[in-house]
mmCIF file of C-alpha atoms in Angstrom:
data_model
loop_
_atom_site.group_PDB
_atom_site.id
_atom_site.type_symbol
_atom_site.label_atom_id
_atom_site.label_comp_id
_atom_site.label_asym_id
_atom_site.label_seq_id
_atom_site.Cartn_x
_atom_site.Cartn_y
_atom_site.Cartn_z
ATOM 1 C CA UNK A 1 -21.355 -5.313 2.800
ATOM 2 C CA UNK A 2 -20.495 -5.572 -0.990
ATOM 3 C CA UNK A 3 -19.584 -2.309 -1.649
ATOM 4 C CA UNK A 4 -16.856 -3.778 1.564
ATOM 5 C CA UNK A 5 -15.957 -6.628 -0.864
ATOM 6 C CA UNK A 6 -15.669 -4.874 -3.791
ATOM 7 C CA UNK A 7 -13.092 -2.370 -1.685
ATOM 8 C CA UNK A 8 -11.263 -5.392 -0.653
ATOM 9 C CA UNK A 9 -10.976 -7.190 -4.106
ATOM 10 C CA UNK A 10 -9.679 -3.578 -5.441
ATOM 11 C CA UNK A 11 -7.108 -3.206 -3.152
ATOM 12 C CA UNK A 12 -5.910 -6.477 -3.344
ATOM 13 C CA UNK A 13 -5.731 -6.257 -7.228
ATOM 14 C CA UNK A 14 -3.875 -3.354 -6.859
ATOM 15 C CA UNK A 15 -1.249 -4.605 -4.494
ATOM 16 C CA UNK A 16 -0.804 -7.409 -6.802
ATOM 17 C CA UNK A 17 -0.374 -5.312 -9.558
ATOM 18 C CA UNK A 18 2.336 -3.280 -7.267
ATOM 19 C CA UNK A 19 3.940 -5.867 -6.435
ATOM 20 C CA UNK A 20 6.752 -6.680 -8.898
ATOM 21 C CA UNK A 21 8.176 -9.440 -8.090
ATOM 22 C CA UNK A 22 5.358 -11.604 -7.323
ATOM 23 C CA UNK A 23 6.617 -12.577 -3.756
ATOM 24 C CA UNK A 24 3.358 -10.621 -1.886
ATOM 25 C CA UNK A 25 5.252 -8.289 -0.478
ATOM 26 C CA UNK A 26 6.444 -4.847 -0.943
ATOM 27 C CA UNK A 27 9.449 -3.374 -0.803
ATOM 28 C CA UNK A 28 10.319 0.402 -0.583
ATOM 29 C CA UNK A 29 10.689 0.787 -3.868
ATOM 30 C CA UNK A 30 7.375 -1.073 -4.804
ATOM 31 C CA UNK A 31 5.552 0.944 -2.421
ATOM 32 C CA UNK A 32 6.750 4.250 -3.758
ATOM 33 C CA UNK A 33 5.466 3.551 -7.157
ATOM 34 C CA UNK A 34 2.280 2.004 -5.598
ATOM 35 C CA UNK A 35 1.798 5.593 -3.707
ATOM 36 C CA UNK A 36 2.277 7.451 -6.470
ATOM 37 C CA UNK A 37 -0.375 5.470 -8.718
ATOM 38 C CA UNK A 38 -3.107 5.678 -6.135
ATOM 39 C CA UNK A 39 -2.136 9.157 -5.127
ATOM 40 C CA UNK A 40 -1.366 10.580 -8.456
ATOM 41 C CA UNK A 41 1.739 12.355 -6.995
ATOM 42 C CA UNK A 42 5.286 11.746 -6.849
ATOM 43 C CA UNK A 43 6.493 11.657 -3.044
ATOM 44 C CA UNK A 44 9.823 12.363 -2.021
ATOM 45 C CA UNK A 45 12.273 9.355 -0.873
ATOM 46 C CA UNK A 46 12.135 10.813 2.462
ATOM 47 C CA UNK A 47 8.143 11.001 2.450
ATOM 48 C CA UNK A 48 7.985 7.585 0.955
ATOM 49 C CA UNK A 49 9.916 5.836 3.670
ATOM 50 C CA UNK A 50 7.931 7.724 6.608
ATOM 51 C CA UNK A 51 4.984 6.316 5.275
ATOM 52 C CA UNK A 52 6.739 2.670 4.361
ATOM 53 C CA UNK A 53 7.579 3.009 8.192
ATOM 54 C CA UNK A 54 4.505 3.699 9.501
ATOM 55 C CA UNK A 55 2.550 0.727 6.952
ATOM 56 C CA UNK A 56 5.047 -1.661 8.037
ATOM 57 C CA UNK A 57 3.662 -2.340 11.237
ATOM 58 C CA UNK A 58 5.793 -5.446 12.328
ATOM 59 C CA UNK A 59 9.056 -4.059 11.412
ATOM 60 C CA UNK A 60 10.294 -6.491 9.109
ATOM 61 C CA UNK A 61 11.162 -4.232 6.324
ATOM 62 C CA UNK A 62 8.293 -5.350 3.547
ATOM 63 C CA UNK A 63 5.123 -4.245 3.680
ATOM 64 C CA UNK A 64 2.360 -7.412 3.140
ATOM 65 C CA UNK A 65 -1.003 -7.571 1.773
ATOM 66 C CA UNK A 66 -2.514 -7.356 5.571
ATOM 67 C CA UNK A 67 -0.607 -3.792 6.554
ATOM 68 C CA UNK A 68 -1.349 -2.856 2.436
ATOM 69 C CA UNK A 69 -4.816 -3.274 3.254
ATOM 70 C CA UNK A 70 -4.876 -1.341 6.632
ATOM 71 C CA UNK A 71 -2.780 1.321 5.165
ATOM 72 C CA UNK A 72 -5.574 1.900 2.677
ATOM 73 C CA UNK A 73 -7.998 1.558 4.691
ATOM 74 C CA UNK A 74 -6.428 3.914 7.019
ATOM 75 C CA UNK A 75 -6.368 6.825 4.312
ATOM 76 C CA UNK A 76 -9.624 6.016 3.039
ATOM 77 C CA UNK A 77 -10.713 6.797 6.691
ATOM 78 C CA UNK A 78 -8.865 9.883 7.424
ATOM 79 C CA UNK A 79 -9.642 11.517 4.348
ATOM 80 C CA UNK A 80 -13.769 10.758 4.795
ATOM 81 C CA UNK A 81 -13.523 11.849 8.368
#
């Protein structure tokens, strides 16, 4: 289970570090540039909203630290499987 913690504290360092303007959310914009760090690719505006809509799982525009963290977890998944 610490390896899970250690996952956990990483991606929430990260999303804090994504997250610009320090209101614990994400906007598109943030989340293109956070896709691009952990991906190491640029993604086109059309890609990055696709994936902003699918992370933003309650439809409120802004993607939060609980739908950051399932989105990771998500892609961590799919590419181990």
């Amino acid at each position: 289970m610490e390896g899970e913690s250690d996952a956990c504290t990483e991606v929430r360092a990260a999303f804090g570090r994504f997250d610009t303007d320090d209101d614990w959310l994400l906007d598109m914009s943030e989340f293109g540039r956070a896709l691009a760090r952990l991906t190491g690719r640029d993604r086109s505006p059309q890609e990055v909203e696709r994936l902003f809509l699918v992370a933003d799982v309650d439809g409120d525009g802004l993607i939060s630290l609980p739908e950051f963290e399932d989105c990771v977890t998500q892609a961590r998944c799919s590419r181990s499987g």
